[in-house]
């Protein structure tokens, strides 16, 4: 396949894994990233894994002129839009920065795409748009009720895409709602490299396993879940990356425009304590933990109904929890300081 794709935020965690799958599938790749939460080294590693080269453009998605130049020089026929800020807590402290980066950035991107006649987009949304479950598993028609500014930026962008499509049905939009991405490429060369203090379970586990943190805080053991701890639908980042390739292929096959959302999750939930046992098995290290009060804003449990992705995109997860933990541990063991050092 000789098709060129522009990837905003392609140096980040999910973006770098998606670059690998795209290059392996025969696409040409141009990454457009300002490296505000990533390192260019991730892209060198992508090239090492695949034995193929990609094009790098350093730029900000709020810069429409730079985006137009990148779209033209790359000859891209489609865009995958990962660029965004993603820390829920920070979004409450700096909401204007989040709306500017995530919402205004997407508007500039859509304008640039329209100017350049590129009408196919995959957008990174999140299960966080659903909010408190009215039923489980969440299907794509579950009502929306995001509970924080980050989640609202995702829902706003989704609404913008639906409105753009309603006014011009030549757009092709795939909105991918990720559940909880974890894991790393099986090579151990790329993985999540969180900047600052991590908030998510997996990076915190790693800090405990390597002795940088005394123990894991388990936020709440009194939820209405089998063992009382929070349940999430964890998805291996390579399975997630493959979903983007499927979405592009699905849109390329269509004669007309499209605008459709897909849940990308495994469809099964694991509790925090089940995760602790899986971490211990993967790392061979005991993971001391202590039960703490519930974390503000947390939901008890949720998982995906991913039937649409299976029936329409022909996508499903193939990597289990053991693989998610083993791959994460390999990445951490090979790169104790992430991409630095
Ligand atoms: P990440 O922070 O690792 O990657 C985001 C990339 O975008 C980084 O390389 C960053 O430098 C870049 N970026 C941010 N703002 C930019 C801007 N204005 N211009 C150019 N580049 C910019 O995050 P990730 O985990 O890879 O997430 C990718 C996308 O998926 C994000 O939109 C995120 O909101 C969404 N998402 C992530 C998760 C998750 O748990 N990781 C869950 C649901 C949705
Ligand atoms: C969080 C975000 C969500 C985002 C997702 C992936 C919130 C409210 N939601 O989801 O928008 O898409 O990250 O980036 O922040 N846990 C512990 N101890 C810890 C850390 C987590 O017990 O030290 C528990 C949590 O209570 C939860 C589970 O582990 O039950 C997973 O937590 P986390 O990895 O932070 O993801 P989410 O809260 O699902």
Short mmCIF file of C-alpha atoms and ligand atoms in Angstrom, two decimals:
data_model
loop_
_atom_site.label_atom_id
_atom_site.label_comp_id
_atom_site.label_asym_id
_atom_site.label_seq_id
_atom_site.Cartn_x
_atom_site.Cartn_y
_atom_site.Cartn_z
CA UNK A 1 0.00 0.00 0.00
CA UNK A 2 1.56 3.32 -1.04
CA UNK A 3 -0.55 5.67 1.01
CA UNK A 4 0.74 8.53 3.13
CA UNK A 5 -0.67 9.30 6.60
CA UNK A 6 -0.05 12.37 8.77
CA UNK A 7 0.06 11.49 12.47
CA UNK A 8 -0.31 14.35 14.92
CA UNK A 9 1.17 13.46 18.30
CA UNK A 10 2.87 10.47 16.69
CA UNK A 11 5.87 10.57 19.05
CA UNK A 12 3.64 9.92 22.07
CA UNK A 13 2.72 6.66 23.75
CA UNK A 14 -0.13 5.47 21.52
CA UNK A 15 1.12 7.38 18.48
CA UNK A 16 4.53 5.69 18.43
CA UNK A 17 2.96 2.23 18.61
CA UNK A 18 0.57 3.17 15.82
CA UNK A 19 3.48 4.36 13.67
CA UNK A 20 4.97 0.86 13.97
CA UNK A 21 1.75 -0.82 12.84
CA UNK A 22 1.27 1.64 9.97
CA UNK A 23 4.82 1.22 8.68
CA UNK A 24 4.48 -2.56 8.97
CA UNK A 25 1.24 -2.37 6.99
CA UNK A 26 3.01 -0.47 4.19
CA UNK A 27 1.85 3.09 4.82
CA UNK A 28 4.19 6.09 4.55
CA UNK A 29 4.19 8.05 7.79
CA UNK A 30 4.78 11.71 8.63
CA UNK A 31 4.73 12.58 12.34
CA UNK A 32 3.68 16.11 13.33
CA UNK A 33 4.50 16.69 17.01
CA UNK A 34 5.69 19.54 19.23
CA UNK A 35 7.21 17.03 21.71
CA UNK A 36 5.48 18.73 24.67
CA UNK A 37 4.92 15.29 26.21
CA UNK A 38 7.26 13.01 24.23
CA UNK A 39 10.79 12.62 22.94
CA UNK A 40 12.04 12.41 19.35
CA UNK A 41 13.97 9.30 20.40
CA UNK A 42 10.69 7.36 20.34
CA UNK A 43 10.62 7.83 16.56
CA UNK A 44 14.20 6.55 16.16
CA UNK A 45 13.06 3.44 18.01
CA UNK A 46 10.05 3.09 15.70
CA UNK A 47 12.47 3.08 12.79
CA UNK A 48 14.66 0.46 14.49
CA UNK A 49 11.67 -1.83 15.08
CA UNK A 50 10.31 -1.59 11.58
CA UNK A 51 13.51 -1.10 9.55
CA UNK A 52 11.64 1.70 7.76
CA UNK A 53 12.00 5.45 7.93
CA UNK A 54 9.38 8.05 8.67
CA UNK A 55 9.27 11.83 8.25
CA UNK A 56 9.33 14.15 11.25
CA UNK A 57 7.82 17.63 11.38
CA UNK A 58 8.16 19.58 14.61
CA UNK A 59 5.10 21.78 14.97
CA UNK A 60 2.04 22.65 16.99
CA UNK A 61 -1.44 21.62 15.88
CA UNK A 62 -2.72 25.10 16.68
CA UNK A 63 -0.48 26.38 13.85
CA UNK A 64 -2.64 26.01 10.77
CA UNK A 65 0.03 27.22 8.37
CA UNK A 66 2.49 24.61 9.60
CA UNK A 67 -0.19 21.92 9.33
CA UNK A 68 -1.03 22.90 5.77
CA UNK A 69 2.65 22.76 4.84
CA UNK A 70 2.96 19.30 6.40
CA UNK A 71 -0.17 18.03 4.68
CA UNK A 72 1.09 19.26 1.32
CA UNK A 73 4.69 18.09 1.64
CA UNK A 74 3.64 14.65 2.90
CA UNK A 75 0.95 14.14 0.28
CA UNK A 76 -1.15 12.67 3.09
CA UNK A 77 -4.52 11.19 2.19
CA UNK A 78 -5.58 10.85 5.84
CA UNK A 79 -4.74 12.10 9.33
CA UNK A 80 -4.65 10.29 12.66
CA UNK A 81 -5.01 12.90 15.39
CA UNK A 82 -3.38 11.91 18.67
CA UNK A 83 -2.00 15.34 19.65
CA UNK A 84 -3.59 16.44 22.87
CA UNK A 85 -3.12 16.87 26.59
CA UNK A 86 -4.46 13.96 28.64
CA UNK A 87 -4.00 14.42 32.39
CA UNK A 88 -7.42 14.50 34.05
CA UNK A 89 -6.29 16.24 37.26
CA UNK A 90 -4.26 18.85 35.40
CA UNK A 91 -7.26 19.57 33.15
CA UNK A 92 -9.16 20.70 36.25
CA UNK A 93 -6.32 23.02 37.26
CA UNK A 94 -5.65 24.40 33.76
CA UNK A 95 -8.92 24.06 31.85
CA UNK A 96 -8.22 26.90 29.39
CA UNK A 97 -4.95 25.28 28.38
CA UNK A 98 -6.79 22.00 27.77
CA UNK A 99 -9.57 23.57 25.71
CA UNK A 100 -7.01 25.53 23.71
CA UNK A 101 -4.76 22.58 22.99
CA UNK A 102 -7.37 19.88 22.48
CA UNK A 103 -10.34 21.74 21.01
CA UNK A 104 -8.73 24.71 19.24
CA UNK A 105 -5.94 22.41 18.02
CA UNK A 106 -8.50 20.12 16.40
CA UNK A 107 -10.35 23.05 14.82
CA UNK A 108 -7.11 24.30 13.23
CA UNK A 109 -6.41 20.78 12.00
CA UNK A 110 -9.86 20.43 10.40
CA UNK A 111 -9.46 23.83 8.72
CA UNK A 112 -6.06 22.86 7.35
CA UNK A 113 -7.41 19.52 6.13
CA UNK A 114 -10.32 21.23 4.40
CA UNK A 115 -8.00 23.71 2.70
CA UNK A 116 -5.76 20.89 1.49
CA UNK A 117 -8.63 18.62 0.44
CA UNK A 118 -7.72 15.90 2.96
CA UNK A 119 -11.07 14.66 4.28
CA UNK A 120 -10.25 11.47 6.24
CA UNK A 121 -9.54 11.59 9.97
CA UNK A 122 -9.15 9.14 12.85
CA UNK A 123 -9.70 10.88 16.19
CA UNK A 124 -8.48 9.71 19.63
CA UNK A 125 -11.45 9.90 21.93
CA UNK A 126 -11.91 8.21 25.27
CA UNK A 127 -14.34 6.09 27.26
CA UNK A 128 -14.32 9.02 29.66
CA UNK A 129 -16.99 10.69 27.46
CA UNK A 130 -19.58 8.26 28.92
CA UNK A 131 -19.19 9.21 32.60
CA UNK A 132 -21.11 7.29 35.28
CA UNK A 133 -22.44 4.09 33.71
CA UNK A 134 -26.20 3.92 33.15
CA UNK A 135 -25.62 0.40 31.83
CA UNK A 136 -22.61 -1.83 31.22
CA UNK A 137 -20.83 -2.69 29.12
CA UNK A 138 -20.83 0.77 27.60
CA UNK A 139 -21.96 0.65 23.99
CA UNK A 140 -21.39 3.57 21.64
CA UNK A 141 -24.95 4.84 22.17
CA UNK A 142 -24.51 5.17 25.95
CA UNK A 143 -25.38 8.75 27.00
CA UNK A 144 -22.48 11.19 27.39
CA UNK A 145 -21.61 12.75 30.74
CA UNK A 146 -17.89 13.51 31.07
CA UNK A 147 -17.00 14.63 34.56
CA UNK A 148 -13.86 16.71 34.00
CA UNK A 149 -12.51 19.28 31.51
CA UNK A 150 -10.32 16.70 29.77
CA UNK A 151 -13.35 14.51 29.08
CA UNK A 152 -15.33 17.53 27.93
CA UNK A 153 -12.62 18.44 25.40
CA UNK A 154 -13.04 14.94 23.91
CA UNK A 155 -16.82 15.24 23.75
CA UNK A 156 -16.60 18.76 22.26
CA UNK A 157 -14.32 17.51 19.50
CA UNK A 158 -16.66 14.59 18.83
CA UNK A 159 -19.55 17.08 18.52
CA UNK A 160 -17.49 19.26 16.18
CA UNK A 161 -16.82 16.23 13.96
CA UNK A 162 -20.51 15.25 13.92
CA UNK A 163 -21.50 18.83 13.02
CA UNK A 164 -18.84 19.06 10.30
CA UNK A 165 -20.10 15.81 8.80
CA UNK A 166 -23.73 16.99 8.97
CA UNK A 167 -22.76 20.03 6.88
CA UNK A 168 -20.46 18.18 4.46
CA UNK A 169 -20.93 14.46 4.06
CA UNK A 170 -17.74 13.99 2.10
CA UNK A 171 -15.79 13.89 5.40
CA UNK A 172 -14.75 10.46 6.67
CA UNK A 173 -14.42 10.38 10.43
CA UNK A 174 -13.60 7.46 12.70
CA UNK A 175 -13.92 8.36 16.37
CA UNK A 176 -12.09 5.78 18.48
CA UNK A 177 -13.02 5.67 22.17
CA UNK A 178 -10.14 4.05 24.00
CA UNK A 179 -10.61 2.25 27.28
CA UNK A 180 -7.44 1.89 29.44
CA UNK A 181 -4.37 1.59 27.22
CA UNK A 182 -1.43 -0.23 28.83
CA UNK A 183 1.50 -2.38 27.75
CA UNK A 184 4.37 -1.72 25.40
CA UNK A 185 5.73 -2.99 22.10
CA UNK A 186 6.91 -6.60 22.38
CA UNK A 187 10.45 -5.52 21.37
CA UNK A 188 10.81 -3.56 24.63
CA UNK A 189 12.05 -0.60 22.56
CA UNK A 190 9.04 1.69 22.89
CA UNK A 191 6.55 2.16 25.69
CA UNK A 192 4.93 4.73 27.94
CA UNK A 193 7.39 7.32 29.24
CA UNK A 194 5.32 9.51 31.56
CA UNK A 195 6.72 12.95 32.34
CA UNK A 196 6.44 14.14 35.95
CA UNK A 197 4.43 12.28 38.57
CA UNK A 198 2.30 9.53 36.99
CA UNK A 199 -1.37 9.14 37.91
CA UNK A 200 -2.24 5.88 36.23
CA UNK A 201 -2.00 2.42 37.71
CA UNK A 202 0.59 0.86 35.39
CA UNK A 203 3.33 3.50 35.69
CA UNK A 204 2.79 3.59 39.44
CA UNK A 205 3.19 -0.19 39.63
CA UNK A 206 6.51 0.13 37.78
CA UNK A 207 7.78 2.68 40.27
CA UNK A 208 6.98 0.31 43.13
CA UNK A 209 8.56 -2.66 41.34
CA UNK A 210 11.85 -0.79 40.78
CA UNK A 211 11.90 0.57 44.34
CA UNK A 212 11.21 4.22 43.52
CA UNK A 213 7.98 4.05 45.52
CA UNK A 214 7.45 2.13 48.72
CA UNK A 215 4.04 0.70 47.94
CA UNK A 216 1.06 0.98 45.66
CA UNK A 217 -1.92 2.92 46.92
CA UNK A 218 -5.14 1.07 46.15
CA UNK A 219 -7.85 3.70 45.94
CA UNK A 220 -10.87 2.15 47.63
CA UNK A 221 -11.83 -1.43 48.49
CA UNK A 222 -15.51 -0.76 49.11
CA UNK A 223 -16.81 -0.42 45.56
CA UNK A 224 -19.64 -2.61 44.34
CA UNK A 225 -17.21 -4.86 42.45
CA UNK A 226 -16.22 -8.51 43.07
CA UNK A 227 -13.32 -7.67 45.40
CA UNK A 228 -14.30 -4.07 46.21
CA UNK A 229 -11.50 -2.45 44.17
CA UNK A 230 -11.96 -0.49 40.93
CA UNK A 231 -12.47 -2.44 37.72
CA UNK A 232 -11.20 -1.25 34.31
CA UNK A 233 -11.00 -2.56 30.76
CA UNK A 234 -7.25 -2.63 30.07
CA UNK A 235 -6.20 -2.85 26.43
CA UNK A 236 -2.74 -3.60 25.06
CA UNK A 237 -1.41 -0.57 23.21
CA UNK A 238 -0.48 -2.71 20.18
CA UNK A 239 -4.06 -3.99 19.91
CA UNK A 240 -5.15 -0.36 20.13
CA UNK A 241 -2.65 0.65 17.43
CA UNK A 242 -3.99 -2.07 15.15
CA UNK A 243 -7.47 -0.59 15.56
CA UNK A 244 -6.23 2.61 13.89
CA UNK A 245 -4.96 0.70 10.88
CA UNK A 246 -8.32 -1.08 10.61
CA UNK A 247 -10.19 2.23 10.82
CA UNK A 248 -8.10 3.69 7.99
CA UNK A 249 -8.66 0.60 5.86
CA UNK A 250 -12.40 0.66 6.56
CA UNK A 251 -12.68 4.33 5.57
CA UNK A 252 -10.58 3.81 2.42
CA UNK A 253 -13.04 1.12 1.25
CA UNK A 254 -16.03 3.42 1.52
CA UNK A 255 -17.47 5.13 -1.56
CA UNK A 256 -18.88 8.03 0.43
CA UNK A 257 -18.47 9.93 3.66
CA UNK A 258 -18.66 8.41 7.12
CA UNK A 259 -18.83 9.51 10.71
CA UNK A 260 -18.86 6.73 13.25
CA UNK A 261 -17.62 6.07 16.79
CA UNK A 262 -16.09 2.78 17.95
CA UNK A 263 -15.23 1.54 21.41
CA UNK A 264 -11.76 0.04 21.51
CA UNK A 265 -11.57 -2.12 24.60
CA UNK A 266 -11.07 -5.77 25.47
CA UNK A 267 -14.61 -6.15 26.79
CA UNK A 268 -13.42 -7.55 30.13
CA UNK A 269 -12.70 -5.77 33.35
CA UNK A 270 -9.92 -6.44 35.86
CA UNK A 271 -9.84 -5.16 39.42
CA UNK A 272 -6.89 -3.33 40.96
CA UNK A 273 -6.08 -6.39 43.08
CA UNK A 274 -6.19 -8.67 40.03
CA UNK A 275 -3.77 -6.25 38.40
CA UNK A 276 -1.47 -6.42 41.43
CA UNK A 277 -1.30 -10.21 41.10
CA UNK A 278 -0.60 -9.94 37.37
CA UNK A 279 2.15 -7.35 38.04
CA UNK A 280 3.75 -9.66 40.58
CA UNK A 281 3.73 -12.56 38.12
CA UNK A 282 5.22 -10.44 35.32
CA UNK A 283 7.96 -8.79 37.36
CA UNK A 284 8.66 -11.64 39.77
CA UNK A 285 8.59 -9.03 42.54
CA UNK A 286 6.13 -8.68 45.39
CA UNK A 287 4.08 -5.49 45.04
CA UNK A 288 3.30 -4.16 48.49
CA UNK A 289 0.07 -2.20 48.55
CA UNK A 290 -2.04 -0.31 51.02
CA UNK A 291 -5.75 0.38 50.84
CA UNK A 292 -6.50 4.10 50.70
CA UNK A 293 -9.74 6.07 50.52
CA UNK A 294 -11.43 6.29 47.13
CA UNK A 295 -9.84 8.73 44.67
CA UNK A 296 -12.11 11.69 43.92
CA UNK A 297 -13.84 11.37 40.58
CA UNK A 298 -13.18 7.61 40.17
CA UNK A 299 -15.87 5.27 38.90
CA UNK A 300 -16.37 1.81 40.43
CA UNK A 301 -15.98 -0.15 37.24
CA UNK A 302 -16.61 -0.18 33.52
CA UNK A 303 -15.80 -2.10 30.40
CA UNK A 304 -16.46 -1.90 26.70
CA UNK A 305 -18.94 -3.40 24.36
CA UNK A 306 -16.60 -3.56 21.35
CA UNK A 307 -19.03 -5.40 19.03
CA UNK A 308 -19.09 -2.55 16.49
CA UNK A 309 -15.32 -2.55 16.12
CA UNK A 310 -15.43 -6.31 15.65
CA UNK A 311 -18.26 -6.44 13.12
CA UNK A 312 -17.50 -3.25 11.16
CA UNK A 313 -13.73 -2.87 11.40
CA UNK A 314 -12.92 -6.56 11.76
CA UNK A 315 -10.87 -5.69 14.86
CA UNK A 316 -10.53 -7.44 18.18
CA UNK A 317 -7.92 -7.68 20.89
CA UNK A 318 -5.49 -10.60 20.76
CA UNK A 319 -3.19 -9.79 23.71
CA UNK A 320 -4.14 -10.88 27.23
CA UNK A 321 -3.41 -9.39 30.63
CA UNK A 322 -0.27 -11.48 31.09
CA UNK A 323 1.13 -10.10 27.81
CA UNK A 324 0.21 -6.54 28.79
CA UNK A 325 2.15 -6.86 32.03
CA UNK A 326 5.09 -8.81 30.59
CA UNK A 327 5.57 -6.30 27.76
CA UNK A 328 5.33 -3.36 30.15
CA UNK A 329 7.93 -4.96 32.40
CA UNK A 330 10.29 -5.64 29.48
CA UNK A 331 10.06 -1.99 28.39
CA UNK A 332 10.71 -0.81 31.96
CA UNK A 333 13.60 -3.22 32.54
CA UNK A 334 15.30 -2.25 29.27
CA UNK A 335 14.67 1.49 29.73
CA UNK A 336 14.65 2.29 33.45
CA UNK A 337 14.73 6.04 32.71
CA UNK A 338 12.46 5.94 29.69
CA UNK A 339 13.93 7.40 26.51
CA UNK A 340 16.66 9.27 28.38
CA UNK A 341 19.94 7.69 29.32
P1 LIG B 1 0.92 11.24 24.84
O1 LIG B 1 0.96 12.45 25.69
O2 LIG B 1 1.94 10.18 25.06
O3 LIG B 1 0.95 11.65 23.29
C1 LIG B 1 0.40 12.86 22.83
C2 LIG B 1 1.37 13.47 21.84
O4 LIG B 1 0.82 14.68 21.34
C3 LIG B 1 2.72 13.81 22.48
O5 LIG B 1 3.77 13.35 21.65
C4 LIG B 1 2.70 15.33 22.56
O6 LIG B 1 4.00 15.87 22.48
C5 LIG B 1 1.82 15.68 21.38
N1 LIG B 1 1.13 16.97 21.46
C6 LIG B 1 0.34 17.41 22.47
N2 LIG B 1 -0.13 18.63 22.19
C7 LIG B 1 0.36 18.96 20.96
C8 LIG B 1 0.22 20.08 20.12
N3 LIG B 1 -0.50 21.16 20.50
N4 LIG B 1 0.82 20.07 18.92
C9 LIG B 1 1.56 19.00 18.52
N5 LIG B 1 1.74 17.93 19.29
C10 LIG B 1 1.15 17.89 20.50
O7 LIG B 1 -0.56 10.63 24.98
P2 LIG B 1 -1.13 9.24 24.49
O8 LIG B 1 -1.37 8.41 25.69
O9 LIG B 1 -0.32 8.71 23.39
O10 LIG B 1 -2.55 9.71 23.97
C11 LIG B 1 -2.77 10.02 22.60
C12 LIG B 1 -4.19 10.53 22.45
O11 LIG B 1 -5.09 9.53 22.92
C13 LIG B 1 -4.51 11.80 23.23
O12 LIG B 1 -5.35 12.61 22.46
C14 LIG B 1 -5.23 11.29 24.45
O13 LIG B 1 -6.11 12.23 24.99
C15 LIG B 1 -5.98 10.09 23.87
N6 LIG B 1 -6.31 9.08 24.88
C16 LIG B 1 -5.31 8.55 25.64
C17 LIG B 1 -5.62 7.61 26.63
C18 LIG B 1 -4.55 7.05 27.51
O14 LIG B 1 -4.87 6.49 28.55
N7 LIG B 1 -3.27 7.10 27.16
C19 LIG B 1 -6.96 7.21 26.82
C20 LIG B 1 -7.95 7.75 25.99
C21 LIG B 1 -7.61 8.69 25.03
C1 LIG B 2 -7.83 7.64 34.11
C2 LIG B 2 -8.62 8.84 33.68
C3 LIG B 2 -9.20 8.59 32.30
C4 LIG B 2 -8.11 8.20 31.33
C5 LIG B 2 -7.37 6.97 31.90
C6 LIG B 2 -6.24 6.50 31.04
C7 LIG B 2 -9.43 9.68 35.84
C8 LIG B 2 -10.63 9.93 36.68
N1 LIG B 2 -9.67 9.10 34.65
O1 LIG B 2 -8.74 6.57 34.14
O2 LIG B 2 -9.85 9.75 31.83
O3 LIG B 2 -8.66 7.89 30.06
O4 LIG B 2 -6.84 7.32 33.17
O5 LIG B 2 -5.24 7.46 30.95
O6 LIG B 2 -8.32 10.04 36.18
N2 LIG B 2 -5.70 3.11 40.96
C9 LIG B 2 -5.25 2.77 42.20
N3 LIG B 2 -4.08 3.30 42.63
C10 LIG B 2 -3.32 4.15 41.87
C11 LIG B 2 -3.78 4.50 40.58
C12 LIG B 2 -4.98 3.96 40.15
O7 LIG B 2 -5.90 2.02 42.93
O8 LIG B 2 -2.26 4.59 42.35
C13 LIG B 2 -6.95 2.54 40.47
C14 LIG B 2 -8.02 3.56 40.13
O9 LIG B 2 -8.77 3.88 41.24
C15 LIG B 2 -8.78 2.79 39.04
C16 LIG B 2 -7.72 1.93 38.36
O10 LIG B 2 -6.65 1.84 39.29
O11 LIG B 2 -9.73 1.94 39.63
C17 LIG B 2 -7.19 2.51 37.07
O12 LIG B 2 -6.76 3.84 37.32
P1 LIG B 2 -6.05 4.72 36.20
O13 LIG B 2 -4.95 3.94 35.59
O14 LIG B 2 -5.71 6.05 36.80
O15 LIG B 2 -7.16 4.88 35.08
P2 LIG B 2 -8.67 5.44 35.19
O16 LIG B 2 -8.94 6.01 36.52
O17 LIG B 2 -9.59 4.41 34.67
#
